[in-house]
Amino acid sequence: MANGLSPGYPTQRDVAYHESYSGPALITGSAGTGKTVTGLHRAVFLAERLPNDGTKVLLTTFTRALADALSRQLHRLTADPVVRGRIDVISVDKLAYEIATRGGRRVTIADNDVLDGLWEAAAKNGPTYLNRIGRVTSFSGSFLRREWEQVVLAQQLTSLAAYRDATRRGRGEGLRAAQREQVWTVIDNVVRELAKRRLRTHTQLADDAATIARQSPSPYRHIIVDEGQDLHPAQWRLLRALVSPGPNDLFLLADPYQRIYDSYVSLAQLGIQVRGRTRRLTVNYRTTHEILDLSVRVLGGDTAVGLDDEGDTLRGYRSVTRGGVPTIAPHASREDELEALIEQVGTWLDQGVEPHAIGIAARTGQLVNLVSRTLREAHIPVADEKRGTDGVRIATMHRMKGLEFQCLAVVGLDAAALPAPHAVTSSAEDPHAHKQDLQRERCLLFVALTRARDVLYLSYNGAPSSLLPERR
C-alpha cells in the first residue's frame, strides 16, 4: 500500500483522519490491510494540530528495526520539518532505556545468551515433579523464563503469596500450590543473581521507566503504537504512564494473528479502555488473492484473542488483486534446495526485478547465514545493513515483520525445522502449552508468507513441515 491514503482506501482514511477519539482507539486488521500507513497518517494529522508548547506525538513499536522503518516512511510522507520535529519515532525498549538512564544512572542489559544460561542452570538444579503421564520430570529453562516474564513480571508479582493466587492466562496447564512454591524459589534465585550481576532485562527496565514517568511530566500528548500485539504488559504500563488519559491519547494498531511472541495482554486490565473505539480493517492491499489464500490456511482456522479480550476473526479478510499460484518446491537435500534458490533468484533478476525487491526468509539465523553465503558465492548481491550495501534481503521470519517484497522466497520449510523444536513445548509435558506454541509458529509463518506482494516461492528438503497446508 502506498504512503498516500487516497479515496481508494476509505476505511483507513476515515480512521486516520477522524477528528477526535474520546479515549484510546484500537485498530485491528491482518497483514497488508494498511495499519502501519494508517498510523503514520494519524501521527502527522495529530502533529499538525499540536500547539506550539513543546508537546509531541510518540510513534513507537516493539523493535528498533521496525522503528527505523517507520522513521523512513514518515520522512516520505511529510517534508515539513516542523511536523517531523513534533513526532518522536523510537522503539519501546530504547525509550525505556533512555528514561531509566536519565540523571546518569548506569544500566547493563542482560542479553539472551546470559539469560538462557541462567535459566538452564536453574532448571538443572531445580526441583522435579510428576508430569501428567506419571513420569518424573523437571521444569525446563524455557518454561521457567516464560513463567517469570509472562506471569511474574506481567502481573508485577513480588511475593510467593501473590504468585500462588495469580492467574496464568496463556501458560498451559495449571500448577499445583506445591509446584508454584518450587517455581517461585527458582525464579527468585535467578532474579537475585541478575541483581548481583547488576543486570536488567528490557522488561524490567520498562517497569523502571514507568515508575519514573509517573513522577515527572511527559512531553507526549498523543501516542501511536504499531504492532501492539507483541508488546509486554510492562511496556504497556510505560506507554500508559507517558500520556495523560483523554481524547486522542492512545492510537493502537494490532493483529493477534501476527503475534509472534509470548505476551498475552488485556488492555482493560492495564487501564486502557477501548470499548466503543475499535475499528477493523479487512482489505489486503499488498498480497495477491492466491498468496493470501495459502497464508490464511497456514493459520489452521483457530480464533485469536485480541487486546480487547474479544475473539478476533478473519471473516471478510480479502485481497483486491489476483496473481500466480505460489510455488512449493520439494528437494532431496539442502544442497539441491539452495541450488534451486540460486536459479530462482537469478530468474527474478533476469526478469528485471530489483535486488532490493527480493526477499528470502528462513526460520533460523543459521540458515540465514548459509543462504547469504551461498548467494554471495553465486555473485548475487546480498543486502548488508551494517555496511549499508543494497541487495537481496535475507532474514529470519521474525525480522521479516513490517517488510514487503515484490518476490519472496521462504526456504527451509522442512518437517524437522518448522515448527522449531526449541520453540514448542512437548505435548507430553503440557498439551495446552504445546498447542499454543504450535499456533505461535503458525503465526510466524503467516507473517513471513504475507511479506510477498506478487510472487511467492516456498521450498524444503526431505519431508515438508506439518504447518504447510495440503495442496488443493
CSV table of C-alpha atoms in Angstrom, one decimal:
chain,number,residue,atom,x,y,z
A,1,MET,CA,0.0,0.0,0.0
A,2,ALA,CA,1.4,3.4,-0.9
A,3,ASN,CA,2.0,6.1,1.7
A,4,GLY,CA,-1.0,8.1,0.4
A,5,LEU,CA,-4.4,7.4,1.8
A,6,SER,CA,-6.4,8.1,-1.4
A,7,PRO,CA,-10.2,7.7,-1.7
A,8,GLY,CA,-9.5,4.2,-2.7
A,9,TYR,CA,-8.8,3.4,0.9
A,10,PRO,CA,-11.9,4.8,2.6
A,11,THR,CA,-11.8,2.9,5.9
A,12,GLN,CA,-8.1,3.7,6.5
A,13,ARG,CA,-8.7,7.4,5.7
A,14,ASP,CA,-11.7,7.7,7.9
A,15,VAL,CA,-9.8,6.1,10.8
A,16,ALA,CA,-6.6,8.1,10.3
A,17,TYR,CA,-8.3,11.5,9.9
A,18,HIS,CA,-11.1,11.0,12.5
A,19,GLU,CA,-11.3,14.4,14.2
A,20,SER,CA,-11.2,13.1,17.8
A,21,TYR,CA,-11.5,9.8,19.7
A,22,SER,CA,-12.7,10.3,23.2
A,23,GLY,CA,-10.1,7.9,24.6
A,24,PRO,CA,-7.8,5.1,23.5
A,25,ALA,CA,-8.6,3.7,20.0
A,26,LEU,CA,-7.8,0.2,18.8
A,27,ILE,CA,-7.4,-0.5,15.1
A,28,THR,CA,-7.2,-4.2,14.1
A,29,GLY,CA,-6.6,-5.8,10.8
A,30,SER,CA,-4.4,-8.6,9.4
A,31,ALA,CA,-1.3,-8.4,7.2
A,32,GLY,CA,-1.4,-6.0,4.3
A,33,THR,CA,-4.5,-4.0,5.4
A,34,GLY,CA,-2.6,-0.8,5.9
A,35,LYS,CA,-2.5,-0.5,9.6
A,36,THR,CA,1.0,1.0,9.7
A,37,VAL,CA,0.3,3.6,7.0
A,38,THR,CA,-2.9,4.5,8.8
A,39,GLY,CA,-0.8,5.0,12.0
A,40,LEU,CA,1.7,7.2,10.1
A,41,HIS,CA,-1.1,9.4,8.8
A,42,ARG,CA,-2.6,9.6,12.2
A,43,ALA,CA,0.7,10.8,13.6
A,44,VAL,CA,1.0,13.6,11.0
A,45,PHE,CA,-2.6,14.6,11.5
A,46,LEU,CA,-2.2,14.9,15.3
A,47,ALA,CA,1.3,16.6,15.0
A,48,GLU,CA,-0.1,19.3,12.6
A,49,ARG,CA,-2.7,20.2,15.3
A,50,LEU,CA,-0.4,20.4,18.3
A,51,PRO,CA,0.0,23.8,20.0
A,52,ASN,CA,3.5,25.3,20.0
A,53,ASP,CA,4.1,24.4,23.6
A,54,GLY,CA,6.8,21.7,23.1
A,55,THR,CA,4.4,18.7,23.3
A,56,LYS,CA,4.9,15.9,20.9
A,57,VAL,CA,3.5,12.7,19.3
A,58,LEU,CA,5.2,9.5,20.1
A,59,LEU,CA,5.2,6.8,17.3
A,60,THR,CA,6.5,3.6,18.7
A,61,THR,CA,6.7,-0.2,18.1
A,62,PHE,CA,8.4,-3.2,19.6
A,63,THR,CA,11.8,-3.4,17.7
A,64,ARG,CA,14.4,-0.9,16.6
A,65,ALA,CA,14.3,-2.3,13.1
A,66,LEU,CA,10.6,-1.6,12.8
A,67,ALA,CA,11.0,1.9,14.4
A,68,ASP,CA,13.7,2.6,11.8
A,69,ALA,CA,11.3,1.6,9.0
A,70,LEU,CA,8.6,3.8,10.5
A,71,SER,CA,11.0,6.7,10.5
A,72,ARG,CA,11.9,6.2,6.9
A,73,GLN,CA,8.2,6.0,5.9
A,74,LEU,CA,7.4,9.2,7.9
A,75,HIS,CA,10.1,11.1,6.0
A,76,ARG,CA,8.5,10.0,2.7
A,77,LEU,CA,5.1,11.0,4.0
A,78,THR,CA,5.8,14.6,5.0
A,79,ALA,CA,8.6,17.0,4.2
A,80,ASP,CA,7.5,19.6,6.7
A,81,PRO,CA,10.4,19.9,9.2
A,82,VAL,CA,8.1,21.4,11.9
A,83,VAL,CA,5.7,18.4,11.7
A,84,ARG,CA,8.6,16.0,11.7
A,85,GLY,CA,10.1,17.7,14.7
A,86,ARG,CA,6.9,17.1,16.7
A,87,ILE,CA,7.0,13.3,16.2
A,88,ASP,CA,9.4,11.1,18.0
A,89,VAL,CA,9.9,7.7,16.4
A,90,ILE,CA,11.5,5.2,18.8
A,91,SER,CA,11.2,1.6,19.9
A,92,VAL,CA,9.7,0.9,23.3
A,93,ASP,CA,12.9,-0.8,24.5
A,94,LYS,CA,15.1,2.2,23.5
A,95,LEU,CA,12.6,4.6,25.0
A,96,ALA,CA,12.6,2.7,28.3
A,97,TYR,CA,16.3,2.7,28.4
A,98,GLU,CA,16.6,6.4,27.8
A,99,ILE,CA,14.1,7.2,30.5
A,100,ALA,CA,15.7,4.7,33.0
A,101,THR,CA,19.2,6.1,32.5
A,102,ARG,CA,18.3,9.8,33.0
A,103,GLY,CA,20.4,11.5,35.5
A,104,GLY,CA,23.4,9.4,34.8
A,105,ARG,CA,22.1,6.1,36.1
A,106,ARG,CA,24.0,3.2,34.6
A,107,VAL,CA,22.1,0.2,33.3
A,108,THR,CA,23.5,-3.0,31.7
A,109,ILE,CA,21.0,-5.1,29.7
A,110,ALA,CA,21.3,-8.9,30.1
A,111,ASP,CA,21.5,-10.4,26.6
A,112,ASN,CA,19.7,-13.6,25.7
A,113,ASP,CA,22.8,-15.8,25.9
A,114,VAL,CA,23.3,-14.8,29.6
A,115,LEU,CA,19.6,-15.2,30.4
A,116,ASP,CA,19.4,-18.6,28.7
A,117,GLY,CA,22.4,-19.7,30.6
A,118,LEU,CA,21.0,-18.6,33.9
A,119,TRP,CA,17.6,-20.3,33.3
A,120,GLU,CA,19.1,-23.5,32.0
A,121,ALA,CA,21.4,-23.7,35.1
A,122,ALA,CA,18.4,-23.1,37.3
A,123,ALA,CA,16.5,-25.8,35.6
A,124,LYS,CA,19.3,-28.4,36.0
A,125,ASN,CA,19.5,-27.7,39.7
A,126,GLY,CA,15.8,-27.2,40.2
A,127,PRO,CA,13.0,-29.4,41.6
A,128,THR,CA,11.4,-32.4,39.8
A,129,TYR,CA,7.7,-33.3,39.7
A,130,LEU,CA,5.4,-36.0,38.3
A,131,ASN,CA,4.0,-34.9,34.9
A,132,ARG,CA,0.6,-35.6,33.6
A,133,ILE,CA,1.6,-39.1,32.4
A,134,GLY,CA,3.2,-40.0,35.7
A,135,ARG,CA,6.8,-39.5,34.6
A,136,VAL,CA,9.3,-37.7,36.9
A,137,THR,CA,10.5,-34.6,35.1
A,138,SER,CA,11.9,-31.1,35.8
A,139,PHE,CA,10.9,-27.7,34.7
A,140,SER,CA,12.8,-26.6,31.6
A,141,GLY,CA,14.8,-23.4,31.4
A,142,SER,CA,12.5,-22.1,28.8
A,143,PHE,CA,9.4,-22.8,30.9
A,144,LEU,CA,10.9,-21.0,33.9
A,145,ARG,CA,11.9,-18.0,31.9
A,146,ARG,CA,8.5,-17.7,30.3
A,147,GLU,CA,6.8,-18.1,33.7
A,148,TRP,CA,8.9,-15.2,35.0
A,149,GLU,CA,8.3,-13.0,32.1
A,150,GLN,CA,4.6,-13.8,31.3
A,151,VAL,CA,3.2,-14.3,34.8
A,152,VAL,CA,5.5,-12.7,37.4
A,153,LEU,CA,6.7,-9.7,35.5
A,154,ALA,CA,3.5,-9.3,33.6
A,155,GLN,CA,1.5,-9.0,36.8
A,156,GLN,CA,4.2,-7.4,38.9
A,157,LEU,CA,4.2,-10.2,41.4
A,158,THR,CA,6.6,-9.6,44.3
A,159,SER,CA,5.8,-12.4,46.8
A,160,LEU,CA,5.1,-16.1,46.9
A,161,ALA,CA,1.6,-15.4,48.2
A,162,ALA,CA,0.8,-13.2,45.2
A,163,TYR,CA,2.2,-15.8,42.8
A,164,ARG,CA,0.1,-18.6,44.4
A,165,ASP,CA,-3.1,-16.6,43.7
A,166,ALA,CA,-2.2,-15.3,40.3
A,167,THR,CA,-3.9,-16.3,37.1
A,168,ARG,CA,-1.7,-17.9,34.4
A,169,ARG,CA,-3.5,-17.0,31.2
A,170,GLY,CA,-1.8,-18.4,28.2
A,171,ARG,CA,0.6,-20.6,30.3
A,172,GLY,CA,-0.9,-24.0,29.7
A,173,GLU,CA,-1.9,-26.4,32.4
A,174,GLY,CA,-2.3,-25.2,36.0
A,175,LEU,CA,0.4,-25.6,38.6
A,176,ARG,CA,-0.5,-27.0,42.0
A,177,ALA,CA,0.4,-25.0,45.1
A,178,ALA,CA,3.5,-27.1,45.8
A,179,GLN,CA,4.7,-26.7,42.3
A,180,ARG,CA,4.2,-22.9,42.4
A,181,GLU,CA,6.3,-22.8,45.6
A,182,GLN,CA,9.1,-24.7,43.8
A,183,VAL,CA,8.9,-22.5,40.7
A,184,TRP,CA,8.9,-19.3,42.8
A,185,THR,CA,12.0,-20.3,44.7
A,186,VAL,CA,13.9,-21.0,41.4
A,187,ILE,CA,12.7,-17.7,39.8
A,188,ASP,CA,13.6,-15.7,43.0
A,189,ASN,CA,17.1,-17.2,42.8
A,190,VAL,CA,17.6,-16.2,39.2
A,191,VAL,CA,16.3,-12.7,39.9
A,192,ARG,CA,18.7,-12.3,42.8
A,193,GLU,CA,21.6,-13.5,40.6
A,194,LEU,CA,20.7,-10.9,37.9
A,195,ALA,CA,20.7,-8.2,40.6
A,196,LYS,CA,24.0,-9.4,42.0
A,197,ARG,CA,25.5,-9.0,38.5
A,198,ARG,CA,23.8,-5.6,38.1
A,199,LEU,CA,21.9,-6.7,35.1
A,200,ARG,CA,18.4,-5.8,34.0
A,201,THR,CA,16.2,-7.1,31.2
A,202,HIS,CA,14.3,-4.9,28.8
A,203,THR,CA,11.0,-6.0,30.5
A,204,GLN,CA,12.3,-5.0,34.0
A,205,LEU,CA,13.5,-1.7,32.5
A,206,ALA,CA,10.1,-0.9,31.1
A,207,ASP,CA,8.6,-1.0,34.6
A,208,ASP,CA,11.5,1.0,36.0
A,209,ALA,CA,10.8,3.6,33.3
A,210,ALA,CA,7.1,3.6,34.0
A,211,THR,CA,7.8,4.4,37.7
A,212,ILE,CA,10.0,7.4,36.6
A,213,ALA,CA,7.4,8.5,34.0
A,214,ARG,CA,4.7,8.7,36.6
A,215,GLN,CA,6.7,11.1,38.7
A,216,SER,CA,7.6,13.6,36.0
A,217,PRO,CA,5.8,15.5,33.3
A,218,SER,CA,5.8,13.8,29.9
A,219,PRO,CA,6.4,15.6,26.6
A,220,TYR,CA,3.8,13.4,24.8
A,221,ARG,CA,0.2,14.4,24.2
A,222,HIS,CA,-0.5,11.5,21.8
A,223,ILE,CA,1.0,8.0,21.4
A,224,ILE,CA,0.6,5.8,18.4
A,225,VAL,CA,1.6,2.1,18.8
A,226,ASP,CA,2.3,-0.1,15.8
A,227,GLU,CA,2.4,-4.0,16.1
A,228,GLY,CA,0.8,-3.7,19.6
A,229,GLN,CA,0.1,-7.4,19.8
A,230,ASP,CA,3.7,-8.2,20.6
A,231,LEU,CA,4.2,-5.7,23.5
A,232,HIS,CA,4.6,-7.0,27.0
A,233,PRO,CA,2.3,-5.7,29.8
A,234,ALA,CA,5.3,-3.8,31.3
A,235,GLN,CA,5.7,-1.9,28.1
A,236,TRP,CA,2.0,-1.1,28.0
A,237,ARG,CA,2.3,0.2,31.6
A,238,LEU,CA,5.1,2.5,30.4
A,239,LEU,CA,3.1,3.9,27.5
A,240,ARG,CA,0.1,4.4,29.7
A,241,ALA,CA,2.3,6.4,32.1
A,242,LEU,CA,3.7,8.6,29.3
A,243,VAL,CA,0.4,10.1,28.2
A,244,SER,CA,-2.5,11.6,30.3
A,245,PRO,CA,-5.8,9.9,29.8
A,246,GLY,CA,-8.1,11.9,27.5
A,247,PRO,CA,-9.1,12.5,23.9
A,248,ASN,CA,-6.7,11.0,21.3
A,249,ASP,CA,-4.3,9.8,24.0
A,250,LEU,CA,-3.5,6.3,22.5
A,251,PHE,CA,-4.0,5.1,19.0
A,252,LEU,CA,-3.2,1.4,18.9
A,253,LEU,CA,-2.6,-0.8,15.8
A,254,ALA,CA,-2.5,-4.6,16.3
A,255,ASP,CA,-3.3,-8.0,14.7
A,256,PRO,CA,-3.5,-11.1,17.0
A,257,TYR,CA,-2.9,-13.3,14.0
A,258,GLN,CA,0.6,-11.8,13.7
A,259,ARG,CA,1.5,-12.4,17.4
A,260,ILE,CA,5.0,-13.9,17.3
A,261,TYR,CA,6.0,-13.6,20.9
A,262,ASP,CA,4.5,-14.9,24.2
A,263,SER,CA,2.8,-11.9,25.5
A,264,TYR,CA,-1.0,-12.2,26.2
A,265,VAL,CA,-2.3,-8.8,27.1
A,266,SER,CA,-5.7,-7.5,28.3
A,267,LEU,CA,-5.7,-3.7,27.7
A,268,ALA,CA,-8.7,-3.3,30.1
A,269,GLN,CA,-6.7,-4.8,33.0
A,270,LEU,CA,-3.9,-2.3,32.3
A,271,GLY,CA,-6.3,0.6,32.5
A,272,ILE,CA,-6.6,1.1,28.7
A,273,GLN,CA,-10.3,1.1,27.8
A,274,VAL,CA,-11.0,0.8,24.1
A,275,ARG,CA,-14.7,-0.4,24.1
A,276,GLY,CA,-16.6,1.5,21.5
A,277,ARG,CA,-13.5,2.8,19.9
A,278,THR,CA,-12.3,-0.3,18.0
A,279,ARG,CA,-12.2,-0.4,14.2
A,280,ARG,CA,-11.3,-3.4,11.9
A,281,LEU,CA,-9.6,-3.3,8.5
A,282,THR,CA,-10.4,-6.2,6.2
A,283,VAL,CA,-8.9,-5.4,2.7
A,284,ASN,CA,-5.4,-6.6,2.0
A,285,TYR,CA,-3.8,-4.1,-0.4
A,286,ARG,CA,-0.4,-5.9,-0.5
A,287,THR,CA,-0.8,-9.5,-1.3
A,288,THR,CA,-2.5,-11.3,-4.2
A,289,HIS,CA,-5.6,-13.4,-3.6
A,290,GLU,CA,-3.6,-16.6,-4.3
A,291,ILE,CA,-0.8,-15.8,-1.8
A,292,LEU,CA,-3.3,-14.7,0.8
A,293,ASP,CA,-5.3,-17.9,0.4
A,294,LEU,CA,-2.3,-20.0,1.1
A,295,SER,CA,-1.2,-17.8,4.0
A,296,VAL,CA,-4.5,-17.9,5.8
A,297,ARG,CA,-4.7,-21.7,5.5
A,298,VAL,CA,-1.4,-21.9,7.4
A,299,LEU,CA,-3.2,-20.4,10.5
A,300,GLY,CA,-5.3,-23.5,10.8
A,301,GLY,CA,-8.6,-21.8,11.5
A,302,ASP,CA,-8.2,-21.1,15.2
A,303,THR,CA,-9.7,-17.9,16.6
A,304,ALA,CA,-7.2,-15.4,18.1
A,305,VAL,CA,-8.0,-13.3,21.2
A,306,GLY,CA,-7.3,-9.6,20.7
A,307,LEU,CA,-6.0,-6.9,23.0
A,308,ASP,CA,-9.6,-6.1,23.8
A,309,ASP,CA,-10.2,-9.6,25.2
A,310,GLU,CA,-12.6,-10.3,22.2
A,311,GLY,CA,-12.2,-13.2,19.8
A,312,ASP,CA,-10.8,-11.8,16.5
A,313,THR,CA,-11.8,-13.2,13.2
A,314,LEU,CA,-10.6,-13.2,9.6
A,315,ARG,CA,-14.1,-13.0,8.3
A,316,GLY,CA,-14.2,-10.6,5.4
A,317,TYR,CA,-10.4,-10.5,5.1
A,318,ARG,CA,-9.7,-10.4,1.3
A,319,SER,CA,-7.3,-9.3,-1.3
A,320,VAL,CA,-8.1,-6.9,-4.2
A,321,THR,CA,-5.5,-8.3,-6.7
A,322,ARG,CA,-5.0,-11.6,-8.5
A,323,GLY,CA,-1.8,-13.3,-9.4
A,324,GLY,CA,0.0,-16.6,-9.9
A,325,VAL,CA,-0.3,-19.6,-7.6
A,326,PRO,CA,2.6,-19.8,-5.1
A,327,THR,CA,5.3,-22.4,-5.9
A,328,ILE,CA,6.1,-25.1,-3.4
A,329,ALA,CA,9.3,-26.9,-4.4
A,330,PRO,CA,10.4,-30.1,-2.7
A,331,HIS,CA,14.1,-31.2,-2.8
A,332,ALA,CA,16.1,-34.2,-1.9
A,333,SER,CA,18.8,-32.3,0.0
A,334,ARG,CA,19.6,-28.9,1.4
A,335,GLU,CA,22.3,-28.5,-1.3
A,336,ASP,CA,19.7,-29.1,-4.1
A,337,GLU,CA,17.3,-26.7,-2.4
A,338,LEU,CA,20.0,-24.0,-2.4
A,339,GLU,CA,20.9,-24.6,-6.0
A,340,ALA,CA,17.3,-24.2,-7.0
A,341,LEU,CA,17.1,-21.0,-4.9
A,342,ILE,CA,20.1,-19.5,-6.8
A,343,GLU,CA,18.3,-20.3,-10.0
A,344,GLN,CA,15.0,-18.8,-8.9
A,345,VAL,CA,16.6,-15.6,-7.6
A,346,GLY,CA,18.6,-15.4,-10.8
A,347,THR,CA,15.4,-15.7,-12.9
A,348,TRP,CA,13.8,-12.9,-11.0
A,349,LEU,CA,16.8,-10.6,-11.5
A,350,ASP,CA,16.8,-11.5,-15.3
A,351,GLN,CA,13.2,-10.5,-15.4
A,352,GLY,CA,14.1,-7.0,-14.2
A,353,VAL,CA,13.2,-7.3,-10.5
A,354,GLU,CA,15.5,-5.0,-8.5
A,355,PRO,CA,17.6,-6.9,-5.9
A,356,HIS,CA,16.1,-4.9,-3.0
A,357,ALA,CA,12.6,-6.0,-4.1
A,358,ILE,CA,13.6,-9.7,-3.5
A,359,GLY,CA,13.4,-11.2,0.0
A,360,ILE,CA,14.4,-14.6,1.4
A,361,ALA,CA,13.0,-15.7,4.8
A,362,ALA,CA,14.2,-18.7,6.9
A,363,ARG,CA,13.3,-19.9,10.4
A,364,THR,CA,16.8,-19.7,11.9
A,365,GLY,CA,19.8,-17.4,11.9
A,366,GLN,CA,22.0,-20.4,11.0
A,367,LEU,CA,20.0,-21.0,7.8
A,368,VAL,CA,20.0,-17.2,7.0
A,369,ASN,CA,23.8,-17.3,7.2
A,370,LEU,CA,24.1,-20.3,4.9
A,371,VAL,CA,21.7,-18.8,2.3
A,372,SER,CA,23.6,-15.5,2.4
A,373,ARG,CA,27.0,-17.2,1.9
A,374,THR,CA,25.6,-19.3,-0.9
A,375,LEU,CA,24.1,-16.4,-2.8
A,376,ARG,CA,27.3,-14.3,-2.4
A,377,GLU,CA,29.3,-17.2,-3.8
A,378,ALA,CA,26.9,-17.2,-6.8
A,379,HIS,CA,27.7,-13.5,-7.3
A,380,ILE,CA,24.2,-12.4,-6.3
A,381,PRO,CA,24.1,-9.1,-4.4
A,382,VAL,CA,23.1,-9.5,-0.8
A,383,ALA,CA,22.0,-6.6,1.5
A,384,ASP,CA,24.2,-5.8,4.4
A,385,GLU,CA,22.7,-3.4,6.9
A,386,LYS,CA,25.9,-2.8,8.8
A,387,ARG,CA,27.8,-1.9,5.7
A,388,GLY,CA,24.9,-0.1,4.1
A,389,THR,CA,25.0,-2.2,0.9
A,390,ASP,CA,22.0,-2.9,-1.2
A,391,GLY,CA,20.9,-6.3,-2.5
A,392,VAL,CA,18.6,-9.2,-1.8
A,393,ARG,CA,17.3,-9.1,1.8
A,394,ILE,CA,17.8,-12.3,3.7
A,395,ALA,CA,16.4,-12.5,7.2
A,396,THR,CA,14.8,-14.7,9.8
A,397,MET,CA,11.0,-14.9,9.8
A,398,HIS,CA,11.0,-12.8,13.0
A,399,ARG,CA,12.9,-10.0,11.3
A,400,MET,CA,10.6,-10.0,8.2
A,401,LYS,CA,7.9,-8.3,10.3
A,402,GLY,CA,7.0,-4.9,8.8
A,403,LEU,CA,8.7,-5.6,5.4
A,404,GLU,CA,7.3,-6.4,1.9
A,405,PHE,CA,8.8,-7.7,-1.3
A,406,GLN,CA,7.8,-8.0,-4.9
A,407,CYS,CA,9.2,-11.5,-4.9
A,408,LEU,CA,9.7,-13.6,-1.8
A,409,ALA,CA,11.3,-17.0,-1.2
A,410,VAL,CA,10.6,-18.8,2.1
A,411,VAL,CA,13.1,-21.6,2.5
A,412,GLY,CA,13.9,-24.5,4.9
A,413,LEU,CA,10.3,-25.5,5.4
A,414,ASP,CA,11.3,-29.0,6.5
A,415,ALA,CA,9.4,-31.1,9.0
A,416,ALA,CA,12.5,-31.2,11.3
A,417,ALA,CA,12.9,-27.4,11.2
A,418,LEU,CA,9.4,-26.0,11.3
A,419,PRO,CA,7.9,-25.8,13.8
A,420,ALA,CA,11.2,-25.2,15.5
A,421,PRO,CA,11.8,-27.9,18.1
A,422,HIS,CA,13.2,-25.5,20.7
A,423,ALA,CA,10.2,-23.3,20.5
A,424,VAL,CA,7.5,-25.9,21.1
A,425,THR,CA,6.7,-27.5,24.5
A,426,SER,CA,6.3,-31.2,24.4
A,427,SER,CA,2.7,-32.4,24.2
A,428,ALA,CA,3.6,-35.0,26.9
A,429,GLU,CA,4.7,-32.2,29.3
A,430,ASP,CA,1.8,-29.8,28.6
A,431,PRO,CA,-0.7,-30.4,25.8
A,432,HIS,CA,-2.2,-26.9,26.2
A,433,ALA,CA,1.1,-25.1,26.0
A,434,HIS,CA,2.1,-27.4,23.1
A,435,LYS,CA,-1.0,-26.2,21.2
A,436,GLN,CA,-0.2,-22.5,21.9
A,437,ASP,CA,3.4,-22.9,20.8
A,438,LEU,CA,2.3,-24.5,17.6
A,439,GLN,CA,-0.1,-21.7,16.9
A,440,ARG,CA,2.7,-19.1,17.5
A,441,GLU,CA,4.8,-21.0,14.9
A,442,ARG,CA,1.8,-20.8,12.5
A,443,CYS,CA,1.6,-17.1,13.1
A,444,LEU,CA,5.3,-16.7,12.5
A,445,LEU,CA,5.0,-18.5,9.1
A,446,PHE,CA,1.9,-16.4,8.3
A,447,VAL,CA,3.9,-13.2,8.9
A,448,ALA,CA,6.7,-14.5,6.6
A,449,LEU,CA,4.4,-15.5,3.8
A,450,THR,CA,2.4,-12.3,3.8
A,451,ARG,CA,5.5,-10.2,3.1
A,452,ALA,CA,5.1,-11.3,-0.6
A,453,ARG,CA,3.4,-8.9,-2.9
A,454,ASP,CA,3.3,-10.6,-6.3
A,455,VAL,CA,5.3,-13.8,-6.3
A,456,LEU,CA,5.8,-16.4,-3.5
A,457,TYR,CA,8.3,-19.3,-3.7
A,458,LEU,CA,8.4,-22.0,-0.9
A,459,SER,CA,11.0,-24.8,-0.6
A,460,TYR,CA,12.0,-27.6,1.7
A,461,ASN,CA,14.1,-30.7,1.6
A,462,GLY,CA,13.1,-34.1,2.8
A,463,ALA,CA,9.6,-34.2,4.4
A,464,PRO,CA,7.6,-30.9,4.4
A,465,SER,CA,6.7,-29.0,7.5
A,466,SER,CA,3.3,-30.1,9.1
A,467,LEU,CA,2.4,-26.3,9.0
A,468,LEU,CA,2.3,-26.2,5.3
A,469,PRO,CA,-1.3,-26.7,4.1
A,470,GLU,CA,-2.2,-29.5,1.7
A,471,ARG,CA,-2.3,-28.6,-1.9
A,472,ARG,CA,-5.7,-28.0,-3.4
